[in-house]
Coordinates of C-alpha atoms and ligand atoms in Angstrom, one line a residue:
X133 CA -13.6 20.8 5.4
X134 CA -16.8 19.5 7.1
X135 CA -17.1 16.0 5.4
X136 CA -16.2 12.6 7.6
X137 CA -16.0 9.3 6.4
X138 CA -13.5 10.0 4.1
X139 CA -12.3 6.5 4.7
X140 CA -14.2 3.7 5.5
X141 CA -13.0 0.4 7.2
X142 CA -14.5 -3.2 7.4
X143 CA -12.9 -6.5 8.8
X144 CA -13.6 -9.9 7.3
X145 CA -11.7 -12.8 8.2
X146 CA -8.9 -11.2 9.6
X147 CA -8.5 -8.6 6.5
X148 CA -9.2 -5.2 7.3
X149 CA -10.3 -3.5 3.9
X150 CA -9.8 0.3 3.7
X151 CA -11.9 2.1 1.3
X152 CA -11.4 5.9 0.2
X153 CA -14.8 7.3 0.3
X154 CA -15.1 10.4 -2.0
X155 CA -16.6 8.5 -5.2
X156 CA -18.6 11.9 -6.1
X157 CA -14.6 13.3 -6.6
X158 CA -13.2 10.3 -7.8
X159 CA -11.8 9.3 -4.2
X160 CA -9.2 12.4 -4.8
X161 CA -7.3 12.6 -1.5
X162 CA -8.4 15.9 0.6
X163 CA -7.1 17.2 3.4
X164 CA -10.0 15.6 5.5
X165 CA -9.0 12.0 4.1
X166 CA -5.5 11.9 5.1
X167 CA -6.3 13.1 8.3
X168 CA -8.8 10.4 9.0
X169 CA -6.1 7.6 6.8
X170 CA -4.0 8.9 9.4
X171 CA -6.0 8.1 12.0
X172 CA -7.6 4.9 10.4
X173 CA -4.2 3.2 9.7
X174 CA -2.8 3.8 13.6
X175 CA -6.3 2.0 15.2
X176 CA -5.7 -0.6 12.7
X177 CA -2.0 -1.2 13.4
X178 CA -3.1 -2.3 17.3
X179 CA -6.4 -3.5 16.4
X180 CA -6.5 -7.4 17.2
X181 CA -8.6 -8.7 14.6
X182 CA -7.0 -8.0 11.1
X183 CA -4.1 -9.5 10.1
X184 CA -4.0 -8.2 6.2
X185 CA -5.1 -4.3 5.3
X186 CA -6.3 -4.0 1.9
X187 CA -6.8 -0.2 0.4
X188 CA -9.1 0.4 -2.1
X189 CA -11.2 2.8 -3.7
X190 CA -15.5 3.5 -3.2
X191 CA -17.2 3.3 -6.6
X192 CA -15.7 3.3 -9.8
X193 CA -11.9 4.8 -9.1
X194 CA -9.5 3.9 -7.0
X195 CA -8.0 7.4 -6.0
X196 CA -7.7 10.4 -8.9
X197 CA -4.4 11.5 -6.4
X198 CA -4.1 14.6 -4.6
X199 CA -7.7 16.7 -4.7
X200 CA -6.1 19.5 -6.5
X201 CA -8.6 22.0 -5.6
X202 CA -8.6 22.0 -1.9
X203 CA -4.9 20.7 -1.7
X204 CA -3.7 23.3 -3.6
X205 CA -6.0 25.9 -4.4
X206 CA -7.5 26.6 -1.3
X207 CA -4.6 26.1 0.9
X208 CA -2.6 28.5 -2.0
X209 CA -1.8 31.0 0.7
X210 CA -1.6 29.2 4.0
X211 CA 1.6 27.8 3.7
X212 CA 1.3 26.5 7.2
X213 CA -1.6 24.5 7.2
X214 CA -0.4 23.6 3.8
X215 CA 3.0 22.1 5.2
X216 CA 0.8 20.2 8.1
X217 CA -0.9 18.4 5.1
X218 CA 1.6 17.9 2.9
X219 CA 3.6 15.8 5.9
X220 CA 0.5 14.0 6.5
X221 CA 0.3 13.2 2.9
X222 CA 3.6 12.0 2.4
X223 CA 4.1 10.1 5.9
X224 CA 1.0 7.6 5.6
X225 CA 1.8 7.1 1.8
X226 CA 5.5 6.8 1.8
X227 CA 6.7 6.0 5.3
X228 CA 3.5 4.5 7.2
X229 CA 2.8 2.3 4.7
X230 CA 6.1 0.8 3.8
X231 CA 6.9 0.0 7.5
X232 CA 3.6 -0.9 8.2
X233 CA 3.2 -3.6 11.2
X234 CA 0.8 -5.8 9.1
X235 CA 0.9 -6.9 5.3
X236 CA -0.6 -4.2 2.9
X237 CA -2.2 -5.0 -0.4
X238 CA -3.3 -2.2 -2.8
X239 CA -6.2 -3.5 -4.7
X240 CA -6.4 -0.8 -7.3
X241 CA -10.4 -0.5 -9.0
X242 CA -10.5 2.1 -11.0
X243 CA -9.0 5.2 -11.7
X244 CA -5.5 5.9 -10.1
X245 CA -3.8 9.0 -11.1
X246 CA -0.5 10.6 -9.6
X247 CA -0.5 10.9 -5.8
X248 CA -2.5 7.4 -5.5
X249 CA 1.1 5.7 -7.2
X250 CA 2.8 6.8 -3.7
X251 CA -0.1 4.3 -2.3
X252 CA 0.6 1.7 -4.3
X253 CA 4.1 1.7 -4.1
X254 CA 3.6 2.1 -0.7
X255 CA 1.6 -1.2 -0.2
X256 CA 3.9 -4.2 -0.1
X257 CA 1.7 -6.0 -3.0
X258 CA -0.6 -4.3 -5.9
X259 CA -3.1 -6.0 -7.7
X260 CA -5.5 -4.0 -9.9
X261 CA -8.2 -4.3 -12.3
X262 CA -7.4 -4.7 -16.4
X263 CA -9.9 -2.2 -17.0
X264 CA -8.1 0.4 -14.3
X265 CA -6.8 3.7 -15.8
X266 CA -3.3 4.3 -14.3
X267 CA -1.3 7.9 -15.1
X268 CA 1.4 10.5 -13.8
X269 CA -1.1 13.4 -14.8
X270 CA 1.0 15.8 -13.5
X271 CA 2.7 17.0 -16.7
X272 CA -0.6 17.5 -18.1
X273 CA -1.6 20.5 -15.7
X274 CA 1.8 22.1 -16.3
X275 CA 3.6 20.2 -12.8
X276 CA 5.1 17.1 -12.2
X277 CA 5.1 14.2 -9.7
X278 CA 6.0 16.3 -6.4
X279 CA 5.3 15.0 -2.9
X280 CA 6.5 11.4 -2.5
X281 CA 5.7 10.2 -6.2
X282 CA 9.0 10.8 -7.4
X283 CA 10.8 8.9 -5.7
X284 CA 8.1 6.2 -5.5
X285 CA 8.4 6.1 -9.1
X286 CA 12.1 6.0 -8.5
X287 CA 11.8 3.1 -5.6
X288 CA 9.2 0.8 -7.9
X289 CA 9.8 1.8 -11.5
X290 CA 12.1 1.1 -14.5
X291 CA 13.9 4.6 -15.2
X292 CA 12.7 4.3 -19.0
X293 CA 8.6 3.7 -18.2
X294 CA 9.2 6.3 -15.1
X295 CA 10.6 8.9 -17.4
X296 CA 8.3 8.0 -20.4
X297 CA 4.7 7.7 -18.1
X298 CA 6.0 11.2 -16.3
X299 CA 7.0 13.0 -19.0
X300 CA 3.8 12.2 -21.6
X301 CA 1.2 12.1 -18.9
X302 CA -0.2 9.2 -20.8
X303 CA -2.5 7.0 -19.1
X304 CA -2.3 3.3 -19.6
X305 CA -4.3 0.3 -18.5
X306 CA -3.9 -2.7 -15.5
X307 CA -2.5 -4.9 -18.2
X308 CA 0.5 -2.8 -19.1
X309 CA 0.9 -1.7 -15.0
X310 CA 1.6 -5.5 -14.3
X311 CA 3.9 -5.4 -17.1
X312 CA 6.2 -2.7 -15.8
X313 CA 6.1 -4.3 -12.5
X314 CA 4.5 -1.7 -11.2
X315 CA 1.1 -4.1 -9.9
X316 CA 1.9 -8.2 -9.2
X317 CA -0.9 -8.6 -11.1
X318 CA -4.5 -7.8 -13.3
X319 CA -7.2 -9.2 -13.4
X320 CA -10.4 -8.6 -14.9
X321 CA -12.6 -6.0 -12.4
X322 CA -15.4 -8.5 -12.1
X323 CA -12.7 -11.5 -10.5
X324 CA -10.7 -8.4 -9.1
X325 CA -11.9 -8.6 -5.3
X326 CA -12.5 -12.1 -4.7
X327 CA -8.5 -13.2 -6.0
X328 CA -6.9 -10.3 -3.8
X329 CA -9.4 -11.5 -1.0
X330 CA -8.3 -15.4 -1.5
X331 CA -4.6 -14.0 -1.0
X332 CA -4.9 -12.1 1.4
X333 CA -6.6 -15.1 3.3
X334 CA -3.8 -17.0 2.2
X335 CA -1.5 -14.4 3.8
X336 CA -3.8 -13.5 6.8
X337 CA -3.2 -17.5 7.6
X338 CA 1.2 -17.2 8.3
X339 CA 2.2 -16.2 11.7
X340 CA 2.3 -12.7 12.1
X341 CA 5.2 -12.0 13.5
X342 CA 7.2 -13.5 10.5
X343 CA 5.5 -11.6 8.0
X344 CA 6.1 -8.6 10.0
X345 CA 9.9 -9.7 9.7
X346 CA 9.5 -10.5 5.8
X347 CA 8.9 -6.7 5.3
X348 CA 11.4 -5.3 7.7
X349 CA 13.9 -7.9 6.9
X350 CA 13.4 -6.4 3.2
X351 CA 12.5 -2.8 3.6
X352 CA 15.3 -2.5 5.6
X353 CA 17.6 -4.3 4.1
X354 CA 17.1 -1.7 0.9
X355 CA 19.0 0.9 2.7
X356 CA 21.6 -0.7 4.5
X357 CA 25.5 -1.7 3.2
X358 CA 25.6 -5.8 2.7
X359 CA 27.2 -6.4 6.0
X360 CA 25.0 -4.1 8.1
X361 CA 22.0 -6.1 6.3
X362 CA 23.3 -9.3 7.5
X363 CA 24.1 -8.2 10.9
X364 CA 20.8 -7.0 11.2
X365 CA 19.0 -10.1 10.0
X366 CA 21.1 -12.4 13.0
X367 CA 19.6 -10.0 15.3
X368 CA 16.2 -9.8 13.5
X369 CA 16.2 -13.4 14.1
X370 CA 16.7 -13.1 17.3
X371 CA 13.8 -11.3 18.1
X372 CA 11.7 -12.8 16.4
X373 CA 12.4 -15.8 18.6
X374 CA 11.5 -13.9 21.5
X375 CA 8.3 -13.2 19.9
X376 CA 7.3 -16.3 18.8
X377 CA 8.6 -18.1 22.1
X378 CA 11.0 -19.9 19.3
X379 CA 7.7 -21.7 17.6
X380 CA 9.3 -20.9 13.9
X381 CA 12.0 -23.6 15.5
X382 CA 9.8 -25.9 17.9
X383 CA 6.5 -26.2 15.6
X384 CA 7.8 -24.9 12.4
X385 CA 10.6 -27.0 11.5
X386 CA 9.7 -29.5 14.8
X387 CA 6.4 -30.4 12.7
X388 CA 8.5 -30.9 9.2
X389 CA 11.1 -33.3 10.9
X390 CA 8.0 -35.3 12.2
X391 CA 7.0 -35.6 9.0
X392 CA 3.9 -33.3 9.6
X393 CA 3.8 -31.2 6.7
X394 CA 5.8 -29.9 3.8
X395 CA 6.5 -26.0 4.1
X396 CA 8.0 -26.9 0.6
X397 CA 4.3 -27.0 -0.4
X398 CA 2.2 -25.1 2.0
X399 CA 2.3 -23.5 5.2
X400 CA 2.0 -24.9 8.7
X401 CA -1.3 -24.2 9.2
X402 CA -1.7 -27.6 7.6
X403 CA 0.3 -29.5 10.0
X404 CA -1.4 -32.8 11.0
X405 CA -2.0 -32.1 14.9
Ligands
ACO226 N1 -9.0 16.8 -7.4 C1 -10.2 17.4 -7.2 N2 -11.4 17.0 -7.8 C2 -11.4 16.0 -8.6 C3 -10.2 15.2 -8.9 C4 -9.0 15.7 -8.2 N3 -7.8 15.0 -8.4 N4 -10.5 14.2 -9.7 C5 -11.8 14.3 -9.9 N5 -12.3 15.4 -9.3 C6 -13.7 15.8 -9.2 C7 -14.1 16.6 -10.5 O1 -13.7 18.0 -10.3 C8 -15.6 16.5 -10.5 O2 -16.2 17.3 -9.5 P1 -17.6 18.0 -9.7 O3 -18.5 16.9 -10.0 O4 -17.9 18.7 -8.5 O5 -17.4 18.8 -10.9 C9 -15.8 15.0 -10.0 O6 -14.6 14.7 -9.3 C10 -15.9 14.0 -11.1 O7 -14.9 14.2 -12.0 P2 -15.1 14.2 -13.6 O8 -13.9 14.7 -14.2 O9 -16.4 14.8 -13.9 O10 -15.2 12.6 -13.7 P3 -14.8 11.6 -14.9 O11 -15.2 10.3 -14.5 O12 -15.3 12.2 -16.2 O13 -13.2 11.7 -15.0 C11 -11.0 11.7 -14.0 C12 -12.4 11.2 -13.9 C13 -10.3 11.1 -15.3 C14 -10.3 11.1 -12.8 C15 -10.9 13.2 -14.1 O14 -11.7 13.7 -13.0 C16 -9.5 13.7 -13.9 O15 -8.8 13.9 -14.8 N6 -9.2 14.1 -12.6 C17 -7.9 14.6 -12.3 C18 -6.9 13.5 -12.2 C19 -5.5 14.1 -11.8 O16 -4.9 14.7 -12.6 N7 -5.2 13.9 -10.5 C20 -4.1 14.6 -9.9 C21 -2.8 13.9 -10.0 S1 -1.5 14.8 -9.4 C22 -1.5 14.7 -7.7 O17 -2.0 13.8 -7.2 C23 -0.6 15.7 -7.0

């Protein structure tokens, strides 16, 4: 377990692109990766300068899932140190990620097998390339999706293409991923970067603390009775008031009812000052 840079990070106007860095194994995740995701994704929640995190993969794949020899094979009998992982596996992928401070955007390149859908699903939005292999492999080696990817599967995915992608193994392409609904969208791999790029701009350019309430106001919302949901969204409101210092009210709607902009058609950003 020597290797660093598992993950690498850069920031470009105000998007923060995370890159798994084991191209030579097909960016499998190791042990040494989702300790340093872990770490990577709590700097970049405070850090000041990124607005949008996008994952993707170094090279030619996206992630090949789980690296299943030194995941489990060589952590076969330490069931210890194989329980610290696994909860480090399934808490950036499954819980990090969906409640993630910032907008999330999987942009998927290449390969993405098994333990990489729990990142996907994870994101808020998913774009991938049409060429991108996509499959539960599992069944294939004799297991099935453990960790988090069942009920990833089960949070994102029609019961009849969860059951039939599971069950067969068989991998499919970007195209039929968007299909499913399990991407927003494909797009060839050579226009790939520069359209989840443009949108993450696009999204980078909203006030933060509204998108933030976007995802908890839906994340949330998933798990809670109808009233509770609407209870909490009066007193999401609330704070987010209190963050803004009321600008959603002031400047937001202030700036429509001066005939400023349209947020029909755009976002404040292009208020006439
Ligand atoms: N775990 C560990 N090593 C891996 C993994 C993985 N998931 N995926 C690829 N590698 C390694 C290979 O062992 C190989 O290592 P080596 O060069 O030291 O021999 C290297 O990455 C390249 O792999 P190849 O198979 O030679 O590359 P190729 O491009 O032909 O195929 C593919 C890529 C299709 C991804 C293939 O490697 C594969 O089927 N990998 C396993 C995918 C999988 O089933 N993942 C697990 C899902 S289940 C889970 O996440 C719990």
């Amino acid at each position: 377990m020597s290797e660093s840079n598992t993950v690498t990070v850069s920031i470009e106007n105000a998007v923060a692109t995370v890159t798994l860095n084991r191209p030579h194994k097909r960016n499998a995740m190791s042990p040494t990766l989702h300790i340093e995701m872990v770490d990577v994704l709590e700097k970049l929640r405070y850090e000041k300068t990124s607005r949008v995190v996008v994952i993707t993969g170094a090279g030619e794949s996206f992630c090949a899932g789980m690296d299943l020899k030194q995941f489990f094979m060589d952590l076969k009998d330490d069931p210890a140190e194989f329980d610290r992982i696994y909860r480090m596996a399934t808490e950036w992928r499954f819980r990090t990620l969906r409640y993630y401070p910032k907008p999330t955007i999987a942009m998927v390149n290449g390969y993405c097998f098994g333990g990489a859908f729990s990142i996907v699903e994870g994101c808020d939005l998913a774009f991938a390339a049409k060429e991108a292999t996509f499959g539960l492999s599992e069944v294939n080696f004799k297991h099935y999706p453990g960790g988090s990817v069942s009920k990833s599967l089960a949070n994102l995915m029609r019961p009849r293409d969860a059951l039939y992608y599971a069950m067969t193994g068989r991998p499919f392409k970007g195209d039929r991923a968007a299909e499913i609904g399990f991407i927003n969208a494909a797009y060839p791999l050579a226009e790939l970067r520069d359209e989840v790029m443009a949108l993450a701009q696009e999204i980078a350019s909203k006030d933060p603390d509204a998108l933030h309430a976007c995802k908890d106001g839906y994340r949330f919302s998933l798990e809670m009775s109808a009233d509770a949901a609407i209870n909490y969204a009066a007193a999401k409101s609330d704070q987010l008031t209190l963050r803004q210092k009321d600008s959603w009210r002031s400047e937001g709607i202030g700036d429509f009812l001066d005939g400023k902009y349209r947020p029909g058609l755009g976002g404040h950003e292009k208020a006439e000052k």
